[in-house]
Coordinates of C-alpha atoms in Angstrom, one line a residue:
M1 CA 72.7 21.1 19.4
S2 CA 71.5 24.6 18.7
N3 CA 67.8 25.0 17.5
L4 CA 67.0 27.3 14.7
L5 CA 64.2 29.6 16.0
E6 CA 62.0 32.1 14.0
P7 CA 62.4 35.6 15.2
D8 CA 58.9 35.8 16.7
Q9 CA 59.7 32.8 18.7
L10 CA 62.5 34.5 20.6
T11 CA 62.0 35.6 24.2
R12 CA 63.1 39.1 25.2
Q13 CA 66.1 37.6 26.9
Q14 CA 67.1 35.8 23.7
I15 CA 66.7 38.9 21.6
E16 CA 69.0 40.6 24.1
E17 CA 71.5 37.8 23.8
V18 CA 71.6 38.0 20.0
E19 CA 72.3 41.7 20.2
R20 CA 74.9 41.3 22.8
V21 CA 76.7 38.7 20.6
S22 CA 76.4 41.1 17.6
I23 CA 77.9 44.2 19.3
R24 CA 80.7 42.1 20.7
I25 CA 81.7 41.0 17.1
V26 CA 81.4 44.6 15.8
F27 CA 83.4 45.9 18.8
Q28 CA 86.3 43.4 18.2
S29 CA 86.3 44.1 14.4
L30 CA 86.7 47.8 15.1
R31 CA 89.2 47.3 17.9
D32 CA 91.4 45.4 15.6
F33 CA 91.0 47.9 12.8
L34 CA 91.5 51.0 15.1
P35 CA 95.2 51.8 14.1
E36 CA 94.2 51.7 10.5
A37 CA 91.2 53.9 11.2
V38 CA 93.4 56.4 12.9
R39 CA 95.6 56.5 9.8
I40 CA 92.7 56.9 7.4
F41 CA 91.2 59.8 9.3
K42 CA 94.6 61.5 9.5
H43 CA 95.5 61.2 5.8
S44 CA 92.3 61.1 3.9
P45 CA 91.2 64.4 2.4
D46 CA 87.5 63.2 2.0
E47 CA 84.6 64.5 4.1
V48 CA 84.5 62.9 7.5
R49 CA 81.1 61.4 6.9
D50 CA 82.5 59.5 3.9
I51 CA 85.7 58.5 5.8
A52 CA 83.5 57.0 8.6
E53 CA 81.5 55.0 6.2
D54 CA 84.6 53.7 4.5
V55 CA 86.2 52.7 7.8
T56 CA 83.1 50.9 9.0
R57 CA 82.6 48.9 5.8
E58 CA 86.3 48.0 5.6
A59 CA 86.4 46.8 9.2
L60 CA 83.2 44.9 9.1
E61 CA 83.8 43.2 5.7
R62 CA 86.4 41.2 7.7
L63 CA 83.6 40.1 10.1
P64 CA 83.6 36.4 10.8
G65 CA 80.3 34.7 10.8
F66 CA 77.8 32.7 8.8
P67 CA 76.4 35.0 6.0
L68 CA 73.5 34.0 3.8
P69 CA 73.2 34.9 0.1
E70 CA 70.4 37.4 0.6
R71 CA 70.3 41.1 -0.1
I72 CA 69.3 43.4 2.8
F73 CA 68.0 46.8 1.9
G74 CA 67.9 50.0 4.0
A75 CA 69.6 53.3 4.7
M76 CA 72.6 51.9 6.5
D77 CA 76.3 51.6 5.5
F78 CA 76.8 47.9 6.2
K79 CA 74.0 45.3 5.7
R80 CA 74.4 41.5 6.0
A81 CA 72.0 38.6 6.2
G82 CA 73.3 35.6 8.2
Y83 CA 72.9 33.3 11.1
V84 CA 73.7 34.1 14.7
F85 CA 74.5 31.0 16.9
C86 CA 74.0 31.2 20.6
P87 CA 74.7 28.4 23.1
D88 CA 71.0 27.2 23.1
F89 CA 69.6 28.4 19.9
S90 CA 70.3 30.1 16.5
V91 CA 68.3 32.6 14.4
R92 CA 68.5 34.3 11.0
Q93 CA 69.6 37.9 11.4
A94 CA 69.5 41.1 9.3
L95 CA 72.5 43.0 10.6
L96 CA 72.4 46.7 9.8
V97 CA 75.3 48.9 10.8
D98 CA 75.6 52.7 10.2
S99 CA 78.4 55.2 10.7
K100 CA 78.3 58.7 12.3
A101 CA 81.2 61.2 12.5
E102 CA 80.9 64.2 14.8
K103 CA 83.1 66.3 17.2
N104 CA 80.8 65.5 20.1
D105 CA 79.9 62.0 21.0
T106 CA 77.2 62.2 23.6
S107 CA 74.6 61.0 21.0
A108 CA 74.0 59.9 17.5
T109 CA 71.5 61.4 15.1
L110 CA 69.3 58.8 13.4
Q111 CA 66.7 58.9 10.6
I112 CA 63.4 57.3 11.4
S113 CA 64.3 54.8 8.6
Q114 CA 67.2 53.6 10.7
T115 CA 65.4 52.2 13.7
S116 CA 63.0 49.4 14.4
L117 CA 62.5 50.8 17.9
R118 CA 59.5 53.2 18.4
V119 CA 60.4 56.8 19.0
R120 CA 58.8 58.1 22.2
Q121 CA 60.0 61.4 23.6
K122 CA 59.1 64.8 24.7
R123 CA 59.9 67.6 22.2
G124 CA 59.1 71.2 22.5
G125 CA 56.8 70.5 25.4
E126 CA 54.8 68.0 23.4
L127 CA 54.7 64.2 23.5
V128 CA 56.1 62.5 20.4
D129 CA 55.2 58.9 19.4
K130 CA 56.7 57.9 16.0
K131 CA 56.3 54.5 14.3
P132 CA 59.9 53.2 13.2
G133 CA 60.9 52.9 9.6
L134 CA 62.3 49.4 10.0
D135 CA 60.4 46.3 10.9
P136 CA 61.6 44.4 13.9
I137 CA 61.5 41.2 11.8
Y138 CA 62.8 41.6 8.3
C139 CA 61.1 39.4 5.7
L140 CA 62.7 38.0 2.6
G141 CA 60.5 35.6 0.7
N142 CA 59.5 32.9 3.1
D143 CA 62.4 33.6 5.4
R144 CA 62.3 35.9 8.4
F145 CA 65.2 37.6 10.0
L146 CA 65.7 39.4 13.3
T147 CA 66.5 43.0 12.6
T148 CA 69.7 44.1 14.5
T149 CA 70.8 47.7 14.3
I150 CA 74.2 48.9 15.5
F151 CA 75.7 52.5 15.3
V152 CA 79.4 53.3 15.1
H153 CA 80.2 56.9 16.1
Y154 CA 83.6 58.5 15.4
R155 CA 84.6 61.5 17.4
Y156 CA 87.3 63.5 15.8
R157 CA 89.0 66.9 15.8
K158 CA 90.7 68.9 13.0
S159 CA 94.5 68.4 12.9
E160 CA 96.7 71.5 13.2
V161 CA 99.6 69.7 11.6
P162 CA 100.2 70.6 7.9
G163 CA 99.4 67.8 5.6
E164 CA 97.2 66.1 8.2
H165 CA 93.4 66.3 8.1
N166 CA 91.5 64.8 11.1
L167 CA 92.5 63.2 14.3
L168 CA 90.3 60.3 15.5
E169 CA 89.8 60.5 19.2
R170 CA 87.3 57.9 20.1
V171 CA 84.9 55.4 18.6
T172 CA 81.5 54.7 20.3
I173 CA 79.6 51.5 19.4
A174 CA 75.9 51.3 20.4
A175 CA 73.5 48.5 19.9
L176 CA 70.0 49.9 19.4
P177 CA 67.4 47.6 20.9
N178 CA 65.1 45.8 18.5
G179 CA 61.6 47.1 18.3
L180 CA 60.2 44.0 20.1
L181 CA 61.9 45.4 23.2
E182 CA 60.1 48.8 23.2
E183 CA 58.4 48.2 26.5
T184 CA 61.8 47.8 28.2
Y185 CA 63.7 50.7 26.5
V186 CA 60.9 53.2 25.5
P187 CA 57.8 52.5 27.5
N188 CA 56.7 56.1 27.4
A189 CA 57.9 59.6 26.5
C190 CA 59.5 60.2 29.9
D191 CA 61.3 56.8 30.2
T192 CA 63.2 56.7 27.0
I193 CA 66.6 56.6 25.4
W194 CA 65.8 59.2 22.8
I195 CA 66.4 63.0 22.8
A196 CA 65.3 65.6 20.3
G197 CA 66.9 65.5 16.8
R198 CA 68.5 68.5 15.0
N199 CA 65.8 68.8 12.4
A200 CA 63.5 71.9 12.4
P201 CA 59.8 70.8 11.8
S202 CA 58.9 74.5 11.2
R203 CA 61.0 74.4 8.1
G204 CA 59.6 71.1 6.9
E205 CA 62.9 69.2 7.5
P206 CA 62.6 65.3 7.8
F207 CA 62.2 64.0 11.2
R208 CA 65.3 63.0 13.0
V209 CA 66.0 61.8 16.5
R210 CA 69.1 61.4 18.6
L211 CA 70.1 58.2 20.4
S212 CA 71.4 59.2 23.9
F213 CA 74.4 57.0 24.7
S214 CA 74.2 57.9 28.4
K215 CA 70.4 57.0 28.6
L216 CA 71.0 53.7 26.7
G217 CA 74.0 52.8 28.8
Q218 CA 72.1 53.5 32.1
K219 CA 69.5 51.0 31.0
T220 CA 72.0 48.3 29.8
P221 CA 75.7 49.1 30.1
W222 CA 77.0 46.6 27.5
R223 CA 74.9 48.3 24.8
V224 CA 77.4 51.2 24.6
Q225 CA 81.1 50.4 24.1
R226 CA 84.0 52.9 23.8
L227 CA 87.3 52.6 21.9
N228 CA 89.7 55.3 22.9
V229 CA 92.6 56.0 20.6
G230 CA 96.0 55.2 22.2
E231 CA 94.6 53.0 25.0
D232 CA 94.4 49.2 25.4
N233 CA 90.7 48.9 25.0
A234 CA 88.7 46.0 26.4
W235 CA 85.0 45.0 26.3
V236 CA 83.1 46.6 29.3
D237 CA 80.0 44.7 30.7

């Protein structure tokens, strides 16, 4: 029988296992929803940012699982408290999923409030070390939840066909490591998965950072999954 563990009782390997299970579920939900996502991008006159949010929410509202009646707060499109069951243990989880829509899909731009992983990088020749905006362990009353953050990136291009709006080309799903794994994924500013964000500190713009899909995939391939429109997509380990 699976033992219910508190998040701070989990080993690094168990945290990785929870995140791997989570991105598998998100991947399958979006894979099943992909034909409808293509249709929505093509025919919706809304801003692509809003379309991406709607697609993610609609796809993930069909998520199977074991939700809990708790409200999760945060600057993310989809938020759910629930249990994650692994073969040898279970844990309460705060699942946070956010959407990005851009014409280039080498990275995703994040706010500091969207990560529990410390930001360590070089920027403008200087070392950056930023405390994350999310706690690795999300507390609600007396219960604690493992924070899991996943990003869904939609690459699109404008349609040249009259009456159509945007053509969805590819969906990238990335599981950002929990902050308790920082020594594995961002041990220092040179060994990191972050690249400089598109904000201008000189103009007082809020700090942003970009998650590099290639850097994350090089460390752990399963953390970055791709869904190509028009192809028979499968999970890649």
